[in-house]
Every structure is written in C-alpha cells, then in structure tokens.
GROMACS .gro file of N, CA and C in nm:
model
  438
    1MET      N    1  12.293   5.851  12.617
    1MET     CA    2  12.263   5.874  12.737
    1MET      C    3  12.158   5.823  12.805
    2ASP      N    4  12.156   5.830  12.956
    2ASP     CA    5  12.041   5.756  13.015
    2ASP      C    6  11.992   5.862  13.081
    3MET      N    7  11.858   5.829  13.063
    3MET     CA    8  11.750   5.931  13.116
    3MET      C    9  11.672   5.854  13.241
    4THR      N   10  11.634   5.894  13.358
    4THR     CA   11  11.522   5.824  13.431
    4THR      C   12  11.467   5.911  13.499
    5LEU      N   13  11.335   5.873  13.512
    5LEU     CA   14  11.195   5.932  13.560
    5LEU      C   15  11.226   5.898  13.674
    6GLU      N   16  11.254   6.008  13.729
    6GLU     CA   17  11.280   6.018  13.915
    6GLU      C   18  11.144   6.065  14.006
    7VAL      N   19  11.129   6.157  13.932
    7VAL     CA   20  10.981   6.275  14.038
    7VAL      C   21  10.880   6.294  13.941
    8ILE      N   22  10.778   6.274  13.990
    8ILE     CA   23  10.646   6.324  13.916
    8ILE      C   24  10.579   6.413  13.995
    9PRO      N   25  10.582   6.558  13.940
    9PRO     CA   26  10.478   6.635  14.031
    9PRO      C   27  10.335   6.624  14.035
   10LEU      N   28  10.277   6.623  14.139
   10LEU     CA   29  10.135   6.594  14.156
   10LEU      C   30  10.046   6.702  14.229
   11PRO      N   31   9.987   6.741  14.149
   11PRO     CA   32   9.888   6.855  14.187
   11PRO      C   33   9.758   6.808  14.300
   12VAL      N   34   9.807   6.891  14.401
   12VAL     CA   35   9.708   6.863  14.518
   12VAL      C   36   9.655   6.997  14.571
   13SER      N   37   9.566   7.005  14.665
   13SER     CA   38   9.492   7.134  14.755
   13SER      C   39   9.556   7.164  14.860
   14ASP      N   40   9.588   7.047  14.915
   14ASP     CA   41   9.636   7.054  15.046
   14ASP      C   42   9.787   6.995  15.086
   15ILE      N   43   9.900   7.053  15.096
   15ILE     CA   44  10.021   6.973  15.092
   15ILE      C   45  10.023   6.885  15.230
   16ASP      N   46   9.979   6.918  15.332
   16ASP     CA   47   9.968   6.859  15.470
   16ASP      C   48   9.913   6.711  15.447
   17ARG      N   49   9.747   6.748  15.408
   17ARG     CA   50   9.672   6.638  15.388
   17ARG      C   51   9.733   6.541  15.308
   18ALA      N   52   9.797   6.592  15.204
   18ALA     CA   53   9.825   6.504  15.093
   18ALA      C   54   9.970   6.389  15.170
   19ARG      N   55  10.064   6.468  15.215
   19ARG     CA   56  10.171   6.410  15.256
   19ARG      C   57  10.087   6.313  15.379
   20ASP      N   58  10.035   6.336  15.463
   20ASP     CA   59   9.975   6.261  15.557
   20ASP      C   60   9.928   6.136  15.487
   21PHE      N   61   9.843   6.159  15.357
   21PHE     CA   62   9.783   6.045  15.316
   21PHE      C   63   9.871   5.943  15.240
   22TYR      N   64   9.933   6.013  15.162
   22TYR     CA   65  10.060   5.860  15.093
   22TYR      C   66  10.167   5.846  15.201
   23ARG      N   67  10.167   5.903  15.314
   23ARG     CA   68  10.281   5.856  15.392
   23ARG      C   69  10.175   5.752  15.474
   24ASP      N   70  10.055   5.776  15.551
   24ASP     CA   71  10.011   5.680  15.651
   24ASP      C   72   9.921   5.610  15.571
   25LYS      N   73   9.841   5.635  15.452
   25LYS     CA   74   9.761   5.520  15.427
   25LYS      C   75   9.803   5.466  15.301
   26VAL      N   76   9.892   5.506  15.236
   26VAL     CA   77   9.967   5.432  15.109
   26VAL      C   78  10.092   5.371  15.153
   27GLY      N   79  10.149   5.403  15.257
   27GLY     CA   80  10.287   5.401  15.314
   27GLY      C   81  10.414   5.426  15.203
   28PHE      N   82  10.432   5.557  15.143
   28PHE     CA   83  10.503   5.618  15.101
   28PHE      C   84  10.617   5.646  15.203
   29HIS      N   85  10.725   5.631  15.181
   29HIS     CA   86  10.877   5.734  15.265
   29HIS      C   87  10.866   5.888  15.242
   30VAL      N   88  10.828   5.947  15.337
   30VAL     CA   89  10.885   6.110  15.301
   30VAL      C   90  11.030   6.133  15.304
   31ASP      N   91  11.067   6.189  15.163
   31ASP     CA   92  11.225   6.186  15.163
   31ASP      C   93  11.257   6.350  15.204
   32ILE      N   94  11.176   6.401  15.126
   32ILE     CA   95  11.187   6.601  15.184
   32ILE      C   96  11.058   6.610  15.217
   33ASP      N   97  11.066   6.713  15.290
   33ASP     CA   98  10.966   6.808  15.361
   33ASP      C   99  11.068   6.939  15.411
   34GLN      N  100  11.054   7.027  15.319
   34GLN     CA  101  11.125   7.109  15.346
   34GLN      C  102  11.096   7.247  15.258
   35GLU      N  103  11.156   7.371  15.327
   35GLU     CA  104  11.143   7.510  15.210
   35GLU      C  105  11.293   7.488  15.162
   36VAL      N  106  11.261   7.433  14.985
   36VAL     CA  107  11.436   7.438  14.965
   36VAL      C  108  11.457   7.561  14.897
   37MET      N  109  11.409   7.645  14.897
   37MET     CA  110  11.463   7.802  14.867
   37MET      C  111  11.319   7.885  14.909
   38PRO      N  112  11.355   8.037  14.919
   38PRO     CA  113  11.262   8.072  14.982
   38PRO      C  114  11.118   8.083  14.916
   39GLY      N  115  11.008   8.040  14.998
   39GLY     CA  116  10.895   8.041  14.929
   39GLY      C  117  10.852   7.950  14.884
   40MET      N  118  10.918   7.844  14.884
   40MET     CA  119  10.913   7.711  14.766
   40MET      C  120  10.959   7.587  14.872
   41ARG      N  121  10.800   7.514  14.928
   41ARG     CA  122  10.813   7.425  15.016
   41ARG      C  123  10.794   7.299  14.905
   42ILE      N  124  10.869   7.175  14.933
   42ILE     CA  125  10.860   7.059  14.852
   42ILE      C  126  10.864   6.955  14.961
   43VAL      N  127  10.779   6.893  14.928
   43VAL     CA  128  10.745   6.751  14.998
   43VAL      C  129  10.754   6.638  14.890
   44GLN      N  130  10.867   6.554  14.929
   44GLN     CA  131  10.906   6.438  14.807
   44GLN      C  132  10.866   6.273  14.886
   45LEU      N  133  10.803   6.240  14.813
   45LEU     CA  134  10.783   6.095  14.891
   45LEU      C  135  10.787   5.970  14.784
   46THR      N  136  10.822   5.860  14.835
   46THR     CA  137  10.831   5.775  14.741
   46THR      C  138  10.792   5.620  14.766
   47PRO      N  139  10.731   5.542  14.693
   47PRO     CA  140  10.695   5.422  14.705
   47PRO      C  141  10.777   5.338  14.790
   48PRO      N  142  10.758   5.247  14.849
   48PRO     CA  143  10.873   5.143  14.869
   48PRO      C  144  10.902   5.110  14.798
   49GLY      N  145  11.043   5.066  14.772
   49GLY     CA  146  11.138   5.014  14.662
   49GLY      C  147  11.128   5.061  14.525
   50SER      N  148  11.068   5.155  14.509
   50SER     CA  149  11.071   5.262  14.380
   50SER      C  150  11.183   5.355  14.340
   51GLY      N  151  11.210   5.363  14.219
   51GLY     CA  152  11.298   5.458  14.167
   51GLY      C  153  11.242   5.598  14.149
   52CYS      N  154  11.123   5.612  14.150
   52CYS     CA  155  11.047   5.712  14.085
   52CYS      C  156  10.957   5.781  14.265
   53SER      N  157  10.961   5.906  14.252
   53SER     CA  158  10.902   5.959  14.371
   53SER      C  159  10.769   6.060  14.310
   54ILE      N  160  10.698   6.096  14.425
   54ILE     CA  161  10.560   6.188  14.371
   54ILE      C  162  10.654   6.342  14.440
   55ALA      N  163  10.602   6.439  14.409
   55ALA     CA  164  10.676   6.573  14.462
   55ALA      C  165  10.511   6.649  14.485
   56LEU      N  166  10.511   6.711  14.582
   56LEU     CA  167  10.367   6.798  14.634
   56LEU      C  168  10.433   6.949  14.671
   57GLY      N  169  10.409   7.028  14.606
   57GLY     CA  170  10.456   7.211  14.636
   57GLY      C  171  10.353   7.286  14.533
   58GLU      N  172  10.317   7.392  14.666
   58GLU     CA  173  10.224   7.493  14.602
   58GLU      C  174  10.315   7.574  14.499
   59THR      N  175  10.407   7.591  14.478
   59THR     CA  176  10.456   7.688  14.412
   59THR      C  177  10.532   7.631  14.290
   60LEU      N  178  10.570   7.492  14.314
   60LEU     CA  179  10.630   7.366  14.210
   60LEU      C  180  10.592   7.423  14.087
   61TRP      N  181  10.487   7.449  14.027
   61TRP     CA  182  10.424   7.457  13.930
   61TRP      C  183  10.473   7.588  13.844
   62GLU      N  184  10.536   7.678  13.945
   62GLU     CA  185  10.627   7.819  13.873
   62GLU      C  186  10.732   7.815  13.804
   63SER      N  187  10.811   7.670  13.848
   63SER     CA  188  10.912   7.682  13.742
   63SER      C  189  10.904   7.563  13.631
   64THR      N  190  10.784   7.565  13.591
   64THR     CA  191  10.750   7.452  13.482
   64THR      C  192  10.675   7.516  13.375
   65PRO      N  193  10.700   7.501  13.242
   65PRO     CA  194  10.634   7.577  13.158
   65PRO      C  195  10.468   7.518  13.126
   66GLY      N  196  10.396   7.605  13.075
   66GLY     CA  197  10.253   7.512  13.062
   66GLY      C  198  10.182   7.555  13.171
   67GLN      N  199  10.054   7.495  13.181
   67GLN     CA  200   9.932   7.541  13.251
   67GLN      C  201   9.974   7.486  13.373
   68THR      N  202   9.930   7.556  13.484
   68THR     CA  203   9.923   7.467  13.651
   68THR      C  204   9.836   7.375  13.633
   69PRO      N  205   9.839   7.222  13.678
   69PRO     CA  206   9.713   7.150  13.664
   69PRO      C  207   9.619   7.169  13.778
   70VAL      N  208   9.535   7.123  13.779
   70VAL     CA  209   9.430   7.129  13.882
   70VAL      C  210   9.444   7.001  13.954
   71PRO      N  211   9.442   7.034  14.104
   71PRO     CA  212   9.417   6.884  14.196
   71PRO      C  213   9.301   6.796  14.138
   72GLY      N  214   9.368   6.662  14.141
   72GLY     CA  215   9.258   6.600  14.110
   72GLY      C  216   9.235   6.556  13.971
   73THR      N  217   9.318   6.615  13.884
   73THR     CA  218   9.295   6.573  13.737
   73THR      C  219   9.401   6.501  13.698
   74TYR      N  220   9.494   6.425  13.767
   74TYR     CA  221   9.619   6.317  13.729
   74TYR      C  222   9.498   6.182  13.723
   75GLN      N  223   9.497   6.108  13.638
   75GLN     CA  224   9.437   5.983  13.635
   75GLN      C  225   9.527   5.864  13.574
   76GLY      N  226   9.536   5.749  13.641
   76GLY     CA  227   9.622   5.663  13.537
   76GLY      C  228   9.783   5.656  13.619
   77LEU      N  229   9.787   5.719  13.726
   77LEU     CA  230   9.902   5.693  13.802
   77LEU      C  231   9.919   5.533  13.845
   78GLN      N  232  10.033   5.482  13.861
   78GLN     CA  233  10.020   5.310  13.826
   78GLN      C  234  10.136   5.271  13.938
   79LEU      N  235  10.135   5.186  14.034
   79LEU     CA  236  10.202   5.113  14.113
   79LEU      C  237  10.209   4.963  14.087
   80CYS      N  238  10.298   4.914  14.069
   80CYS     CA  239  10.308   4.751  14.051
   80CYS      C  240  10.366   4.694  14.196
   81VAL      N  241  10.305   4.585  14.200
   81VAL     CA  242  10.360   4.461  14.331
   81VAL      C  243  10.324   4.338  14.290
   82ALA      N  244  10.414   4.272  14.354
   82ALA     CA  245  10.432   4.121  14.346
   82ALA      C  246  10.312   4.039  14.378
   83ASP      N  247  10.210   4.081  14.491
   83ASP     CA  248  10.107   3.994  14.549
   83ASP      C  249  10.015   4.145  14.570
   84ILE      N  250   9.949   4.087  14.475
   84ILE     CA  251   9.817   4.197  14.517
   84ILE      C  252   9.762   4.173  14.592
   85ARG      N  253   9.684   4.057  14.645
   85ARG     CA  254   9.628   4.033  14.783
   85ARG      C  255   9.690   4.094  14.933
   86LYS      N  256   9.835   4.064  14.902
   86LYS     CA  257   9.911   4.103  15.012
   86LYS      C  258   9.910   4.238  15.047
   87ALA      N  259   9.921   4.296  14.915
   87ALA     CA  260   9.897   4.468  14.877
   87ALA      C  261   9.763   4.490  14.958
   88HIS      N  262   9.666   4.428  14.892
   88HIS     CA  263   9.547   4.471  14.944
   88HIS      C  264   9.538   4.488  15.071
   89ALA      N  265   9.522   4.386  15.149
   89ALA     CA  266   9.549   4.348  15.309
   89ALA      C  267   9.637   4.491  15.387
   90GLU      N  268   9.742   4.498  15.323
   90GLU     CA  269   9.812   4.585  15.376
   90GLU      C  270   9.759   4.740  15.367
   91LEU      N  271   9.702   4.773  15.253
   91LEU     CA  272   9.650   4.896  15.234
   91LEU      C  273   9.496   4.909  15.293
   92VAL      N  274   9.444   4.810  15.303
   92VAL     CA  275   9.301   4.829  15.400
   92VAL      C  276   9.345   4.871  15.539
   93GLU      N  277   9.453   4.801  15.588
   93GLU     CA  278   9.479   4.799  15.732
   93GLU      C  279   9.521   4.922  15.772
   94ARG      N  280   9.602   4.962  15.665
   94ARG     CA  281   9.643   5.140  15.687
   94ARG      C  282   9.493   5.224  15.673
   95GLY      N  283   9.396   5.181  15.646
   95GLY     CA  284   9.294   5.244  15.635
   95GLY      C  285   9.253   5.343  15.493
   96LEU      N  286   9.319   5.263  15.394
   96LEU     CA  287   9.285   5.321  15.260
   96LEU      C  288   9.171   5.264  15.204
   97ASP      N  289   9.106   5.367  15.137
   97ASP     CA  290   8.984   5.314  15.060
   97ASP      C  291   9.024   5.248  14.924
   98VAL      N  292   9.000   5.121  14.916
   98VAL     CA  293   9.109   5.087  14.787
   98VAL      C  294   9.010   4.964  14.725
   99SER      N  295   8.968   4.948  14.613
   99SER     CA  296   8.885   4.868  14.556
   99SER      C  297   8.959   4.705  14.577
  100GLU      N  298   8.850   4.612  14.558
  100GLU     CA  299   8.908   4.452  14.585
  100GLU      C  300   8.971   4.461  14.388
  101PRO      N  301   9.082   4.368  14.439
  101PRO     CA  302   9.140   4.324  14.314
  101PRO      C  303   9.081   4.278  14.221
  102VAL      N  304   9.091   4.314  14.081
  102VAL     CA  305   8.994   4.272  13.983
  102VAL      C  306   9.107   4.196  13.874
  103ARG      N  307   9.084   4.078  13.833
  103ARG     CA  308   9.174   3.976  13.746
  103ARG      C  309   9.080   3.994  13.606
  104TYR      N  310   9.099   4.102  13.531
  104TYR     CA  311   9.103   4.094  13.368
  104TYR      C  312   9.141   3.969  13.316
  105ALA      N  313   9.225   3.903  13.306
  105ALA     CA  314   9.286   3.795  13.251
  105ALA      C  315   9.372   3.718  13.308
  106GLU      N  316   9.393   3.576  13.287
  106GLU     CA  317   9.493   3.502  13.383
  106GLU      C  318   9.657   3.561  13.347
  107SER      N  319   9.688   3.599  13.262
  107SER     CA  320   9.818   3.644  13.245
  107SER      C  321   9.894   3.760  13.336
  108ASP      N  322  10.017   3.712  13.374
  108ASP     CA  323  10.078   3.832  13.480
  108ASP      C  324  10.059   3.982  13.421
  109GLY      N  325  10.023   4.042  13.545
  109GLY     CA  326  10.005   4.191  13.479
  109GLY      C  327   9.870   4.220  13.421
  110ALA      N  328   9.764   4.112  13.482
  110ALA     CA  329   9.632   4.161  13.435
  110ALA      C  330   9.537   4.179  13.567
  111THR      N  331   9.568   4.183  13.701
  111THR     CA  332   9.524   4.218  13.754
  111THR      C  333   9.550   4.357  13.836
  112PHE      N  334   9.432   4.416  13.893
  112PHE     CA  335   9.443   4.565  13.935
  112PHE      C  336   9.361   4.565  14.046
  113MET      N  337   9.365   4.671  14.138
  113MET     CA  338   9.305   4.763  14.223
  113MET      C  339   9.307   4.907  14.218
  114TYR      N  340   9.229   4.988  14.253
  114TYR     CA  341   9.225   5.131  14.223
  114TYR      C  342   9.199   5.182  14.380
  115PHE      N  343   9.274   5.315  14.366
  115PHE     CA  344   9.214   5.403  14.481
  115PHE      C  345   9.229   5.569  14.421
  116THR      N  346   9.178   5.640  14.515
  116THR     CA  347   9.165   5.801  14.470
  116THR      C  348   9.269   5.870  14.621
  117ASP      N  349   9.325   5.985  14.587
  117ASP     CA  350   9.378   6.044  14.668
  117ASP      C  351   9.287   6.150  14.756
  118PRO      N  352   9.284   6.208  14.832
  118PRO     CA  353   9.167   6.317  14.903
  118PRO      C  354   9.146   6.386  14.762
  119ASP      N  355   9.235   6.436  14.662
  119ASP     CA  356   9.186   6.563  14.589
  119ASP      C  357   9.107   6.479  14.476
  120GLY      N  358   9.097   6.348  14.439
  120GLY     CA  359   9.070   6.275  14.337
  120GLY      C  360   9.178   6.222  14.249
  121ASN      N  361   9.276   6.254  14.243
  121ASN     CA  362   9.416   6.214  14.202
  121ASN      C  363   9.371   6.031  14.152
  122GLY      N  364   9.403   5.981  14.070
  122GLY     CA  365   9.348   5.833  14.049
  122GLY      C  366   9.489   5.760  14.029
  123TRP      N  367   9.453   5.628  14.128
  123TRP     CA  368   9.587   5.578  14.143
  123TRP      C  369   9.553   5.429  14.053
  124ALA      N  370   9.614   5.323  14.013
  124ALA     CA  371   9.619   5.148  14.011
  124ALA      C  372   9.699   5.092  14.058
  125VAL      N  373   9.701   5.015  14.089
  125VAL     CA  374   9.771   4.896  14.143
  125VAL      C  375   9.801   4.773  14.073
  126GLN      N  376   9.890   4.753  13.990
  126GLN     CA  377   9.886   4.640  13.924
  126GLN      C  378   9.984   4.512  13.973
  127GLU      N  379   9.926   4.407  13.982
  127GLU     CA  380  10.013   4.300  14.011
  127GLU      C  381  10.079   4.261  13.920
  128TYR      N  382  10.210   4.211  13.943
  128TYR     CA  383  10.316   4.205  13.825
  128TYR      C  384  10.388   4.077  13.904
  129ARG      N  385  10.353   3.946  13.938
  129ARG     CA  386  10.395   3.849  13.982
  129ARG      C  387  10.571   3.829  13.981
  130LYS      N  388  10.589   3.846  13.860
  130LYS     CA  389  10.727   3.865  13.788
  130LYS      C  390  10.818   3.934  13.894
  131ARG      N  391  10.777   4.011  13.940
  131ARG     CA  392  10.851   4.135  14.044
  131ARG      C  393  10.900   4.038  14.143
  132ALA      N  394  10.839   3.926  14.225
  132ALA     CA  395  10.868   3.855  14.316
  132ALA      C  396  11.017   3.809  14.302
  133THR      N  397  11.047   3.758  14.170
  133THR     CA  398  11.160   3.681  14.149
  133THR      C  399  11.294   3.769  14.074
  134GLU      N  400  11.211   3.889  13.947
  134GLU     CA  401  11.298   3.985  13.895
  134GLU      C  402  11.258   4.113  13.949
  135PRO      N  403  11.303   4.179  14.074
  135PRO     CA  404  11.291   4.319  14.073
  135PRO      C  405  11.316   4.401  13.960
  136LEU      N  406  11.241   4.505  13.965
  136LEU     CA  407  11.277   4.613  13.838
  136LEU      C  408  11.424   4.662  13.832
  137HIS      N  409  11.481   4.672  13.942
  137HIS     CA  410  11.607   4.710  13.988
  137HIS      C  411  11.729   4.625  13.936
  138ARG      N  412  11.697   4.499  13.956
  138ARG     CA  413  11.761   4.388  13.912
  138ARG      C  414  11.766   4.396  13.751
  139VAL      N  415  11.642   4.388  13.721
  139VAL     CA  416  11.619   4.412  13.556
  139VAL      C  417  11.710   4.524  13.461
  140LEU      N  418  11.699   4.649  13.534
  140LEU     CA  419  11.742   4.747  13.497
  140LEU      C  420  11.888   4.747  13.530
  141GLY      N  421  11.946   4.658  13.569
  141GLY     CA  422  12.093   4.703  13.655
  141GLY      C  423  12.184   4.758  13.541
  142GLY      N  424  12.201   4.734  13.431
  142GLY     CA  425  12.275   4.790  13.348
  142GLY      C  426  12.225   4.923  13.281
  143PRO      N  427  12.314   4.982  13.218
  143PRO     CA  428  12.267   5.090  13.118
  143PRO      C  429  12.175   5.070  13.061
  144ALA      N  430  12.091   5.176  13.035
  144ALA     CA  431  11.968   5.154  12.942
  144ALA      C  432  12.016   5.134  12.758
  145GLY      N  433  11.937   5.031  12.745
  145GLY     CA  434  11.942   4.969  12.652
  145GLY      C  435  12.073   4.871  12.573
  146THR      N  436  12.094   4.800  12.717
  146THR     CA  437  12.207   4.722  12.728
  146THR      C  438  12.155   4.568  12.729
   0.00000   0.00000   0.00000
C-alpha cells in the first residue's frame, strides 16, 4: 500500500493574514480558499513544484484527535531548493524576512536559510543541488519501495 504525505495542517491565528503571507511573500499557490462544509473554511497552499501542501483553517482541528496546536508552535518545517542563492534573492524580492544562507558543510544538502511566518511557525530552506538534475517527482516516479 502506497501512502503519500500531501497536506500538513498549520496552526495560525489569522487565516487571511497567513494566506497572504504564504502566497505573496513565500510564493505558494492557493489551491483552495473556500468553505468546504458549513462552518469550515479551508485555505490550502502548495509550494511551487511540491507534492505536499499546508492547510489553514479555524475549525480544521475539530476533526482531528488530540489537542489543538497553538499558532506559532510548529518549528522545523522544511522546503528544499536546487539553488539557495537564487531562492534567497527571489524571497527577499518578495519582501520575506529570510536569513542569509549558511553552509554548514561542503556536502550537498548542508546549506540552509530560515524564516518564520507571522505567528512564529519556523521554516528552514535547504539547498539540495541534486534536485536541479533529479527532481523529486522523477526520483519517486514509481511506486514506493521499487
């Protein structure tokens, strides 16, 4: 049985502010922004080229077990790019307050930059140069485990 991680609910205090931030400053595509059932508005956004989205919603947590997470408590969400300098320039041009890239080692995958959303949810952007020639969708083109 294949399983894919496709949506991560993200706790935010203001859905419209978060939608605008992820769309305008980070460059995510707004896939859904609607009331999907009475009283439940969902905003789903996807990073360009990604197979996984984030979902924002005030009543989203009512349908999941466990405690409702507090906005700003998610840390370590991670995006990958093939060229971190190019990504940094684009994000800065969009008005995002993103750190300068830091190279922790010479190996591919060891360069990162960081930003937070308006609530304080923390993101890392990892440079994985191999993705320029081996996009993840091509690497994972077959069923899991093949």
